[in-house]
N, CA, C and O atoms as a Tripos MOL2 file, in Angstrom:
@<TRIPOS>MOLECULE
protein
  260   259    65     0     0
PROTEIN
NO_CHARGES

@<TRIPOS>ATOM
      1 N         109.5920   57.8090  -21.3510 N.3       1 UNK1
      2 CA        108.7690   57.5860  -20.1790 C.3       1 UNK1
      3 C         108.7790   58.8760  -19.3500 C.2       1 UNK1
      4 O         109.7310   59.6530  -19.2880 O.2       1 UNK1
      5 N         107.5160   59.0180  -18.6750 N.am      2 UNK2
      6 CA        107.4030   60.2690  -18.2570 C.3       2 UNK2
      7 C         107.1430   60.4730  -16.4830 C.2       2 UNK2
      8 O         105.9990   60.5100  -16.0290 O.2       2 UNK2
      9 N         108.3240   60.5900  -15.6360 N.am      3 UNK3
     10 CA        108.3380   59.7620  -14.3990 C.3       3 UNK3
     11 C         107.6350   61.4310  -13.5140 C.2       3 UNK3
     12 O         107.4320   61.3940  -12.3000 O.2       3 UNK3
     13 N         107.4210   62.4110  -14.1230 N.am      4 UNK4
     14 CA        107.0200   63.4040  -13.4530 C.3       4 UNK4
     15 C         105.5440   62.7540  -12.4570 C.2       4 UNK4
     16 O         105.0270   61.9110  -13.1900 O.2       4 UNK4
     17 N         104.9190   62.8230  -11.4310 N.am      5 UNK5
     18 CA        103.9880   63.1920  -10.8540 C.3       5 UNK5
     19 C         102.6320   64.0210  -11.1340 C.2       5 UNK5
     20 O         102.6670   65.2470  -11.0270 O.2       5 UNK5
     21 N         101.6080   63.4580  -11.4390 N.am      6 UNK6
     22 CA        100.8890   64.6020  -11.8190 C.3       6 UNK6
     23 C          99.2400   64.5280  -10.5260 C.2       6 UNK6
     24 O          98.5510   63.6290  -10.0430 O.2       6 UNK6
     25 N          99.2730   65.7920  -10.4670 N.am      7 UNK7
     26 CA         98.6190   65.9660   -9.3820 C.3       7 UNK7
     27 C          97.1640   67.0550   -9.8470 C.2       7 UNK7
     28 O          97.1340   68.0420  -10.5820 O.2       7 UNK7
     29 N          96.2170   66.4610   -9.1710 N.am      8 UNK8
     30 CA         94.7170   66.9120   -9.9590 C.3       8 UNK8
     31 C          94.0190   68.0710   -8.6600 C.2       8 UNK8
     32 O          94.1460   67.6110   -7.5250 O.2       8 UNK8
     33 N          93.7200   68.6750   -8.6910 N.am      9 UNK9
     34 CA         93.6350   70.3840   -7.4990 C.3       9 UNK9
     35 C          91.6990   70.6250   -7.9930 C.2       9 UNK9
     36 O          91.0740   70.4980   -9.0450 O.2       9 UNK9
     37 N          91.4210   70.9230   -6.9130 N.am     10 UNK10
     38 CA         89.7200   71.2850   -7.3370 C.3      10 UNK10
     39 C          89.5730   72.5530   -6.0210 C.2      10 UNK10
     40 O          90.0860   72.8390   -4.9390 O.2      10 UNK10
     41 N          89.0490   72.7930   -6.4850 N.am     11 UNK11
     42 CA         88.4210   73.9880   -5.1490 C.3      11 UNK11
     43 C          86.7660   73.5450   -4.3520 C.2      11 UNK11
     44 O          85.6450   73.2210   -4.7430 O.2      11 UNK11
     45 N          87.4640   73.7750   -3.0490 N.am     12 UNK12
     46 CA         86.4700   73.4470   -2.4590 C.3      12 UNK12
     47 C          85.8770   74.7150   -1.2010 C.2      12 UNK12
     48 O          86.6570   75.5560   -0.7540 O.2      12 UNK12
     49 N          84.1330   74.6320   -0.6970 N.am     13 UNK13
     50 CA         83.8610   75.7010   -0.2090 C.3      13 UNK13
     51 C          84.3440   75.6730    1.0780 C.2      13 UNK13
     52 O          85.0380   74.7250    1.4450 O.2      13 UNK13
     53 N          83.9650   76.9480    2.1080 N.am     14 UNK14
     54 CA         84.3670   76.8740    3.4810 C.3      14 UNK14
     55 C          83.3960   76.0450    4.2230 C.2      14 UNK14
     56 O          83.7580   75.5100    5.2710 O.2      14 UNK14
     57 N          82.5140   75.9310    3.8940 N.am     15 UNK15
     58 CA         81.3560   74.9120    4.2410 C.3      15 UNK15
     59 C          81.5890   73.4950    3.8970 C.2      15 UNK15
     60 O          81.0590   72.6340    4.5990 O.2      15 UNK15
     61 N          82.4250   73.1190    2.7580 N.am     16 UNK16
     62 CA         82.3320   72.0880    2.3950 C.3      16 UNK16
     63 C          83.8430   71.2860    3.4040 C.2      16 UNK16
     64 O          83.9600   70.1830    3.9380 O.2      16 UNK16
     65 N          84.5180   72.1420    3.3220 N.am     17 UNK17
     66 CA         85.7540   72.0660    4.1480 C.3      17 UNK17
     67 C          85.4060   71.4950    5.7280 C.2      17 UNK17
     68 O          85.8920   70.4430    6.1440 O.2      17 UNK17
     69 N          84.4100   72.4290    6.6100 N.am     18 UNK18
     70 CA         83.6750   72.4970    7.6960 C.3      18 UNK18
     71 C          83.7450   70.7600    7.9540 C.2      18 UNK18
     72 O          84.3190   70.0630    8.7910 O.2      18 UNK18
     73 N          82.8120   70.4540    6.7290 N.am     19 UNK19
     74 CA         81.7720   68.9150    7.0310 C.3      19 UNK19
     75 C          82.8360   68.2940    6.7760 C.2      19 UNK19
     76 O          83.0780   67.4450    7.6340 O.2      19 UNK19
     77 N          83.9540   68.3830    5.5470 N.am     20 UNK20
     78 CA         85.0350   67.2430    5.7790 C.3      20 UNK20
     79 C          86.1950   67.3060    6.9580 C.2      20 UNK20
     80 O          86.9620   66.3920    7.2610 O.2      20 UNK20
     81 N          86.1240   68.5630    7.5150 N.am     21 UNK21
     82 CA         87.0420   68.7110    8.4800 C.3      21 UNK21
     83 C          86.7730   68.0550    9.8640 C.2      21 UNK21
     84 O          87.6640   67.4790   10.4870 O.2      21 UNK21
     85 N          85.2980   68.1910   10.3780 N.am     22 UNK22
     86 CA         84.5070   67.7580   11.4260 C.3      22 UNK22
     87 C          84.3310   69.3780   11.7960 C.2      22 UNK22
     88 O          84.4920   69.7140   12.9690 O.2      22 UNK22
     89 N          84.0840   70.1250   11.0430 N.am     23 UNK23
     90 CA         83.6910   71.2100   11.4760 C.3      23 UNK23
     91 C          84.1350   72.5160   12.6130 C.2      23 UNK23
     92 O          85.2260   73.0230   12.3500 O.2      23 UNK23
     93 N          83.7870   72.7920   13.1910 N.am     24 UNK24
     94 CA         84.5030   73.8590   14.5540 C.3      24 UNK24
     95 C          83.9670   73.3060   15.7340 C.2      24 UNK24
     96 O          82.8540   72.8200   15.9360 O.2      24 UNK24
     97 N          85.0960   73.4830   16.6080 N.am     25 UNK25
     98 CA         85.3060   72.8830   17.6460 C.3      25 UNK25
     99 C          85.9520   73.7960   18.6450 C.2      25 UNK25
    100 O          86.5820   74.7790   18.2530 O.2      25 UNK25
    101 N          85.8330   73.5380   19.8180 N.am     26 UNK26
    102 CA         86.4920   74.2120   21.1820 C.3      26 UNK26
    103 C          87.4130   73.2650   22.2710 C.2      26 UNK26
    104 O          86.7000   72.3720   22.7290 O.2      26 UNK26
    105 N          88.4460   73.2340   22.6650 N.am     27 UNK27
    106 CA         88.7340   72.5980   23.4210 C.3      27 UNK27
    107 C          89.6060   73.0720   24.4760 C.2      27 UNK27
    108 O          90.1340   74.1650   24.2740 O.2      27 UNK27
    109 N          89.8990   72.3960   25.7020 N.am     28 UNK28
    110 CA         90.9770   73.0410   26.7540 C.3      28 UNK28
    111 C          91.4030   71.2920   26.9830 C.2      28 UNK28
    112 O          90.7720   70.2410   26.8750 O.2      28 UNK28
    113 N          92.8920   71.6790   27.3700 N.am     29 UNK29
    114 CA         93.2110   70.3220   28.3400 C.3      29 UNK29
    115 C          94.3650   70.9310   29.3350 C.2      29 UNK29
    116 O          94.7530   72.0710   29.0770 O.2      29 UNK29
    117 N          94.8500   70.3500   30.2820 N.am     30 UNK30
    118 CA         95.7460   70.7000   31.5210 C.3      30 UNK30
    119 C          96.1010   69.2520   32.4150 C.2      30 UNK30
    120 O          95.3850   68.2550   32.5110 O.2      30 UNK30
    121 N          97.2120   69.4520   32.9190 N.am     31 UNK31
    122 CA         98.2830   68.8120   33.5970 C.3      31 UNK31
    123 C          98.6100   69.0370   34.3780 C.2      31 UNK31
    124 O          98.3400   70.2270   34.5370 O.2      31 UNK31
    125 N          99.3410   68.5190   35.5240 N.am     32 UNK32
    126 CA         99.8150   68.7880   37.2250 C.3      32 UNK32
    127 C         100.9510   67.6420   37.1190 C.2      32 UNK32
    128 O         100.8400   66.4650   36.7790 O.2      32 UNK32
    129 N         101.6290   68.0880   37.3630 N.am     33 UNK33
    130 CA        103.0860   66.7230   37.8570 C.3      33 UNK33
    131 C         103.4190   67.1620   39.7860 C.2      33 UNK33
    132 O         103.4030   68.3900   39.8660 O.2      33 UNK33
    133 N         103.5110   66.9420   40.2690 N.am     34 UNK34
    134 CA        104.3080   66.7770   41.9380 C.3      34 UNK34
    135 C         104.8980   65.5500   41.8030 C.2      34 UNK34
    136 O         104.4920   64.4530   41.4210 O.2      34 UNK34
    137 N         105.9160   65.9600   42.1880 N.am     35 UNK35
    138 CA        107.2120   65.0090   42.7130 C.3      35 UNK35
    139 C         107.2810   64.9240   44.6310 C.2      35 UNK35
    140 O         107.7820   65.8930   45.2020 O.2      35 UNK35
    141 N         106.8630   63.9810   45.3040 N.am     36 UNK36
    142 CA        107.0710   64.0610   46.2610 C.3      36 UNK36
    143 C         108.7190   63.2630   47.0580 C.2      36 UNK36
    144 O         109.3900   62.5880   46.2770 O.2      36 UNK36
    145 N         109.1530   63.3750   48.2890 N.am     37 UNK37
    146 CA        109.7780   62.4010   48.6950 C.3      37 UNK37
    147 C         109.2450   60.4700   48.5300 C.2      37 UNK37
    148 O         109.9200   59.4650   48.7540 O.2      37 UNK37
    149 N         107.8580   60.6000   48.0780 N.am     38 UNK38
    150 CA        107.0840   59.5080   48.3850 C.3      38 UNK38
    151 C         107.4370   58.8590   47.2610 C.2      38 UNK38
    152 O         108.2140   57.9610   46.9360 O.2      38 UNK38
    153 N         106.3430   59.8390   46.5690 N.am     39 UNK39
    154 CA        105.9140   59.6820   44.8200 C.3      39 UNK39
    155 C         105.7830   60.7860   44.2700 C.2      39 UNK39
    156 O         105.7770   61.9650   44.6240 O.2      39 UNK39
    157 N         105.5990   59.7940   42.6490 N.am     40 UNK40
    158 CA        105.7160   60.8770   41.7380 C.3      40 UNK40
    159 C         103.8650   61.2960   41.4060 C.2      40 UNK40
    160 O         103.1160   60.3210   41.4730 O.2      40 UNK40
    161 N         103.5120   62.0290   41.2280 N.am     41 UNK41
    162 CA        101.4980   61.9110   41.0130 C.3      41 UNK41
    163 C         101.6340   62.9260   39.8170 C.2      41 UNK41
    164 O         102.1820   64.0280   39.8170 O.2      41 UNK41
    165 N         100.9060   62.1770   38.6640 N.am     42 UNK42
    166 CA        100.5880   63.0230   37.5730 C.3      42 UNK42
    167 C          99.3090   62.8930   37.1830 C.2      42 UNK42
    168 O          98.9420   61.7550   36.8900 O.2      42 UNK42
    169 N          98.3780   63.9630   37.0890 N.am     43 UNK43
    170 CA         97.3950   64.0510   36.2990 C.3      43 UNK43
    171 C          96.9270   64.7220   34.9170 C.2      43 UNK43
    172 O          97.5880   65.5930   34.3510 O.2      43 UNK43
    173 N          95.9100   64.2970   34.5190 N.am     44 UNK44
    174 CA         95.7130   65.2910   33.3590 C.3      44 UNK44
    175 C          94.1800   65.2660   32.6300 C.2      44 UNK44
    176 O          93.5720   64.2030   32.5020 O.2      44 UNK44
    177 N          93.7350   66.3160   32.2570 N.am     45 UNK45
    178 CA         92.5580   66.7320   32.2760 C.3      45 UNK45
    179 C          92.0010   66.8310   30.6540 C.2      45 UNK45
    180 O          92.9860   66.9750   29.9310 O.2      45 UNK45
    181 N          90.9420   66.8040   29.9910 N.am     46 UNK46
    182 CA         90.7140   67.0370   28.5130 C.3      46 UNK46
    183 C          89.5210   67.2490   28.4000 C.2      46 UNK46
    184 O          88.7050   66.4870   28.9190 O.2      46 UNK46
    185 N          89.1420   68.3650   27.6720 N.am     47 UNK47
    186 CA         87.8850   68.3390   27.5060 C.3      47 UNK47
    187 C          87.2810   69.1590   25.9060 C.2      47 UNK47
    188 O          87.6110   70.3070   25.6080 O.2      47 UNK47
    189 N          86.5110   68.4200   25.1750 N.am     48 UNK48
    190 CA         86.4210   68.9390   23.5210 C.3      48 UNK48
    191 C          85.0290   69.1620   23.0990 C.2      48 UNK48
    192 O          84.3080   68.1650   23.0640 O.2      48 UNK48
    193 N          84.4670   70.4390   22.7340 N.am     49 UNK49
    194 CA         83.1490   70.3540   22.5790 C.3      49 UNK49
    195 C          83.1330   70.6810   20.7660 C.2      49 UNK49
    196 O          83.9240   71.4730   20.2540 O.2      49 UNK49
    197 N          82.1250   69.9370   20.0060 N.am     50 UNK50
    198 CA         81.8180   70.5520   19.2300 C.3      50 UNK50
    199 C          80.2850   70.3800   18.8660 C.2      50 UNK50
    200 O          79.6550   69.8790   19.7980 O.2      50 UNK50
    201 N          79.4800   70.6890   17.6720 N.am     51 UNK51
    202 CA         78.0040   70.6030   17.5300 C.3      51 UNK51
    203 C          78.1830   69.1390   17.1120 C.2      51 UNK51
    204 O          77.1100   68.6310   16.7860 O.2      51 UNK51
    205 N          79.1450   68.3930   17.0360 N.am     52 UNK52
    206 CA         78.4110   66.7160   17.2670 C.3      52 UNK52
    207 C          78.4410   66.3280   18.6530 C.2      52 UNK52
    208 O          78.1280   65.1380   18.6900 O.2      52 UNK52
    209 N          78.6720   66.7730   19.8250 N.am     53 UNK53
    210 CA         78.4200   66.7090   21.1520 C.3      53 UNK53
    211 C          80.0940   67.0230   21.8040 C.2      53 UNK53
    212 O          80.9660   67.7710   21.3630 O.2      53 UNK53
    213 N          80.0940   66.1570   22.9620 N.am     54 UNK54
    214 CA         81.0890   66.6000   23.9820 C.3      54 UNK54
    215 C          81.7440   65.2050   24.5670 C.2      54 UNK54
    216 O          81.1280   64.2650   25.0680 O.2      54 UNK54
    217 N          83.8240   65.3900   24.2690 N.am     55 UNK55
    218 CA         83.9990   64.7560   24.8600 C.3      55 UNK55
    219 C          85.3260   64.8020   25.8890 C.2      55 UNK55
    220 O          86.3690   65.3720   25.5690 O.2      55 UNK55
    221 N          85.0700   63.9110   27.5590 N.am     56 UNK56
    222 CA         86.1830   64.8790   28.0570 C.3      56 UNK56
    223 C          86.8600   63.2380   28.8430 C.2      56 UNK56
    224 O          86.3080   62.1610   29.0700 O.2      56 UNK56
    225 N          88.0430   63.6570   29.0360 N.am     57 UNK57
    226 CA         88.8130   62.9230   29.6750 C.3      57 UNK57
    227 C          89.8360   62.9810   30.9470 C.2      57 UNK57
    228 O          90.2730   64.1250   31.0790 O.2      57 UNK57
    229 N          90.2390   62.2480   31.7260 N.am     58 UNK58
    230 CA         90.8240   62.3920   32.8930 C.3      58 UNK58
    231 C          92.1600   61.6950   32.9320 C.2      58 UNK58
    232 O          92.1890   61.0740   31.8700 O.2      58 UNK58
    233 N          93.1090   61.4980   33.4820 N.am     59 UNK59
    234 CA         93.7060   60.6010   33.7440 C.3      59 UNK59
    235 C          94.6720   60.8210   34.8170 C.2      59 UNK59
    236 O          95.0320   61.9930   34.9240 O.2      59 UNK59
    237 N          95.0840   60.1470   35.4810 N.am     60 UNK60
    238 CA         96.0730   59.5940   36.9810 C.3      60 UNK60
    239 C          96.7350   58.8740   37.1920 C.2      60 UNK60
    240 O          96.3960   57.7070   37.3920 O.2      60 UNK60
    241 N          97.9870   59.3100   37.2290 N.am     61 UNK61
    242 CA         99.5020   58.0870   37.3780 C.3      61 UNK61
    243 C          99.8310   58.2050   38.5880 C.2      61 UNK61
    244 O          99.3410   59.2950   38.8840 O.2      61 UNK61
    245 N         100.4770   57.7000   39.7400 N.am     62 UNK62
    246 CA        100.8490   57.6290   40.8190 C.3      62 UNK62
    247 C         102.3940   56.6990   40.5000 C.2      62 UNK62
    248 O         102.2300   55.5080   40.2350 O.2      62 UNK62
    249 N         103.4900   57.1010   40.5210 N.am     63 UNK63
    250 CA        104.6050   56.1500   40.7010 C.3      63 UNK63
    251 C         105.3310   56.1420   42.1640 C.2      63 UNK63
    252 O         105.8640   57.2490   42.2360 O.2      63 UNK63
    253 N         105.5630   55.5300   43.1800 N.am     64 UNK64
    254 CA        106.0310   55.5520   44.3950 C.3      64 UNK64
    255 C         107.4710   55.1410   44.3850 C.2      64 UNK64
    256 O         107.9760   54.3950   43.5460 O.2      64 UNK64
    257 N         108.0540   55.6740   45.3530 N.am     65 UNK65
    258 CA        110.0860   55.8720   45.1860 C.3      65 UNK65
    259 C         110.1240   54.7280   45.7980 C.2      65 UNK65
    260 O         111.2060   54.1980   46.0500 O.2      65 UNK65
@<TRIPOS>BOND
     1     1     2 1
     2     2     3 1
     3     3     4 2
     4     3     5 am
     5     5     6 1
     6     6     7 1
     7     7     8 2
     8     7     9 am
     9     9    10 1
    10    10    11 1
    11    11    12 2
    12    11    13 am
    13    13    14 1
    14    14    15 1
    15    15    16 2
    16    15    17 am
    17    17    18 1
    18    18    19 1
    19    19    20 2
    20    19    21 am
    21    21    22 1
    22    22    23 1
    23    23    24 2
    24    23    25 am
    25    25    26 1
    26    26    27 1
    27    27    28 2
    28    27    29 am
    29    29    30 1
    30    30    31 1
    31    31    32 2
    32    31    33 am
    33    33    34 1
    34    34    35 1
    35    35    36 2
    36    35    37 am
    37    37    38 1
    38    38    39 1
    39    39    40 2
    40    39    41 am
    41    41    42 1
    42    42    43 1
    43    43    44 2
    44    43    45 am
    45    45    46 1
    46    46    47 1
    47    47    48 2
    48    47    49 am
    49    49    50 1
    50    50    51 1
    51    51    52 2
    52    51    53 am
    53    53    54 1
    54    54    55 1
    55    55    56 2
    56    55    57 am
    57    57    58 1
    58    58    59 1
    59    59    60 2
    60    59    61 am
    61    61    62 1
    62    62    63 1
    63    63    64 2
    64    63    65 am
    65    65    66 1
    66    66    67 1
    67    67    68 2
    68    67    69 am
    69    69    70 1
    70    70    71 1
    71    71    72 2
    72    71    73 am
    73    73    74 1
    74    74    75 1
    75    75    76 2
    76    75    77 am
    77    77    78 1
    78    78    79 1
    79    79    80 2
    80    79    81 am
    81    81    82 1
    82    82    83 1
    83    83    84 2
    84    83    85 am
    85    85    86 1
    86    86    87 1
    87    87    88 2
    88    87    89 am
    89    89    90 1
    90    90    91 1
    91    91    92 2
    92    91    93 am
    93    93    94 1
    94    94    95 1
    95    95    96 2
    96    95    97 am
    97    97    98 1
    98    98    99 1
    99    99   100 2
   100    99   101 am
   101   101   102 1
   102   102   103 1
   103   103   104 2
   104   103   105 am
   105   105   106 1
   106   106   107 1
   107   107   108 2
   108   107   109 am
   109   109   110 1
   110   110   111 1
   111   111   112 2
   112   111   113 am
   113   113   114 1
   114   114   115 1
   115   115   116 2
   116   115   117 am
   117   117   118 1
   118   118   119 1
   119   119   120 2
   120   119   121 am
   121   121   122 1
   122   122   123 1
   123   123   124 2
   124   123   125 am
   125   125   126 1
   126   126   127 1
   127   127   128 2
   128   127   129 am
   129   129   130 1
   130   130   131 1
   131   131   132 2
   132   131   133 am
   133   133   134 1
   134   134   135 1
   135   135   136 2
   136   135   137 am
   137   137   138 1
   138   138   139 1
   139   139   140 2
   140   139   141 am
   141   141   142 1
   142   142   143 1
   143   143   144 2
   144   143   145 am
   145   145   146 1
   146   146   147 1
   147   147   148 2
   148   147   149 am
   149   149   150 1
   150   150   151 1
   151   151   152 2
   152   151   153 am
   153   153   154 1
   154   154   155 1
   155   155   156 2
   156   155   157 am
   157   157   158 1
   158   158   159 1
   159   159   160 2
   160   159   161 am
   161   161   162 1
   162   162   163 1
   163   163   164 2
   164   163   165 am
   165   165   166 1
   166   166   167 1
   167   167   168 2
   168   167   169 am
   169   169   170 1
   170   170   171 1
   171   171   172 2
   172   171   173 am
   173   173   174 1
   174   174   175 1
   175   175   176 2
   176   175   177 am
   177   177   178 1
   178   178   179 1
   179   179   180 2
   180   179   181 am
   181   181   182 1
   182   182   183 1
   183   183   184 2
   184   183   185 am
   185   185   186 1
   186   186   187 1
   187   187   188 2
   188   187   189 am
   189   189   190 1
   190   190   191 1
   191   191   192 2
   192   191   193 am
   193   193   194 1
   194   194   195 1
   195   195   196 2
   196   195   197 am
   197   197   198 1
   198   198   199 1
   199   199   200 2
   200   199   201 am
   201   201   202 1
   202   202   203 1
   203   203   204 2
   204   203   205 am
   205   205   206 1
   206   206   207 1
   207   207   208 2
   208   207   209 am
   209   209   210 1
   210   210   211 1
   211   211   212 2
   212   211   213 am
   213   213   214 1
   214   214   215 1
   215   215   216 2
   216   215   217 am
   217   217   218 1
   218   218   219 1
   219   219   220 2
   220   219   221 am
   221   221   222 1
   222   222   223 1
   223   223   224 2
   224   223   225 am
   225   225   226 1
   226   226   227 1
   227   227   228 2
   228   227   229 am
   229   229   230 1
   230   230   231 1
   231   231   232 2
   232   231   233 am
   233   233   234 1
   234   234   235 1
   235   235   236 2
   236   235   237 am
   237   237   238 1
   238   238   239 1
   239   239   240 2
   240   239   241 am
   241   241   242 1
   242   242   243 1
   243   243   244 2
   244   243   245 am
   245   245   246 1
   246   246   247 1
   247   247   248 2
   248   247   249 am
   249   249   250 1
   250   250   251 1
   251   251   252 2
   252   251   253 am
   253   253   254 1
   254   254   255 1
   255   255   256 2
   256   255   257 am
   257   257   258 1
   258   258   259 1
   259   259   260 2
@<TRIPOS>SUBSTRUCTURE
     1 UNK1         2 RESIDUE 1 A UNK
     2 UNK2         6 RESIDUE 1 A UNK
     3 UNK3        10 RESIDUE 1 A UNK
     4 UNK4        14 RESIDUE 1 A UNK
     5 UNK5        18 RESIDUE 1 A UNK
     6 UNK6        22 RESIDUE 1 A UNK
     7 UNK7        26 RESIDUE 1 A UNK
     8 UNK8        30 RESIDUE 1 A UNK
     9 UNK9        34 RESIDUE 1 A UNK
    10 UNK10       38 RESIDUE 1 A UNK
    11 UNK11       42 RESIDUE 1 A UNK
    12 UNK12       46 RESIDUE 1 A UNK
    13 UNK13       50 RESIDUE 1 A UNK
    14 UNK14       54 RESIDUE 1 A UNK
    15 UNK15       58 RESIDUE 1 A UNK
    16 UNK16       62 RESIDUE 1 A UNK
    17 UNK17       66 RESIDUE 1 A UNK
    18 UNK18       70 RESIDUE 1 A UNK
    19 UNK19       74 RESIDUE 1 A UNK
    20 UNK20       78 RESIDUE 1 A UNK
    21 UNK21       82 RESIDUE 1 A UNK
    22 UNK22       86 RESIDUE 1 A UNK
    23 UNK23       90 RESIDUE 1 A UNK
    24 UNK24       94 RESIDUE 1 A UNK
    25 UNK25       98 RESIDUE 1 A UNK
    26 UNK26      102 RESIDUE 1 A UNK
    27 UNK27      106 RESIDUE 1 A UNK
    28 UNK28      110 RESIDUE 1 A UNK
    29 UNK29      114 RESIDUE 1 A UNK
    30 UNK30      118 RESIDUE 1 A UNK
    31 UNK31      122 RESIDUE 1 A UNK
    32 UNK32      126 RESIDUE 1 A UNK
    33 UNK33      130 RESIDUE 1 A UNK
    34 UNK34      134 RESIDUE 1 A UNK
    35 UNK35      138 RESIDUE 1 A UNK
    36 UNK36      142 RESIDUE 1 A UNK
    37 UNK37      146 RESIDUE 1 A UNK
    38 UNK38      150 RESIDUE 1 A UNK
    39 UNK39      154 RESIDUE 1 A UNK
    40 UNK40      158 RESIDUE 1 A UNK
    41 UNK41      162 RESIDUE 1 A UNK
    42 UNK42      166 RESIDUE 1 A UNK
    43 UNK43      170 RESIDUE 1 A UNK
    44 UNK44      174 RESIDUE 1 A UNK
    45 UNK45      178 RESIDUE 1 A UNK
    46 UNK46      182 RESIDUE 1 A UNK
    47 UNK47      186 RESIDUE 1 A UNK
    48 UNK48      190 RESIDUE 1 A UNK
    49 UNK49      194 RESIDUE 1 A UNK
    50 UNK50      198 RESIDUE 1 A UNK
    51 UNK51      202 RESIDUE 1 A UNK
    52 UNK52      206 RESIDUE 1 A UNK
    53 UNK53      210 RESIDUE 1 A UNK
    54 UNK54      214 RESIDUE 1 A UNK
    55 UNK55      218 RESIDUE 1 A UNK
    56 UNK56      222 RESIDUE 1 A UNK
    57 UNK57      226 RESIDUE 1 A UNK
    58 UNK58      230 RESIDUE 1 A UNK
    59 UNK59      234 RESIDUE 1 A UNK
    60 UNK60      238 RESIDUE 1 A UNK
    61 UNK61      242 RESIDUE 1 A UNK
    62 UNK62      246 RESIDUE 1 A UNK
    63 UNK63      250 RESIDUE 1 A UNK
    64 UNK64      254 RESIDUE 1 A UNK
    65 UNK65      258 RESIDUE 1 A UNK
């Protein structure tokens, strides 16, 4: 019995890679934490463009002491 693994390899183009990858893309995201005597406030920011359109996000935690 032959318990080796066998594994099948093809070559593929940079184009073809592109469309299975989702292609090229740009993105930024960023964060803020403050700690006050009060509260704690965290935000955070996202934003991703590529040629299938654009998508961005926000978000805001507030925890109070």
């Amino acid at each position: 019995m032959n318990l080796t693994p066998q594994v099948e390899t093809a070559e593929i183009s940079a184009a073809d890679l592109d469309s299975v990858s989702g292609g090229l893309a740009a993105g930024g995201s960023g964060g803020l934490h403050i700690e006050t005597p009060l509260a704690d406030v965290c935000a955070d920011v996202l934003a991703v463009a590529s040629p299938e359109g654009l998508a961005a996000g926000a978000g805001l935690h507030i925890t109070r002491h």
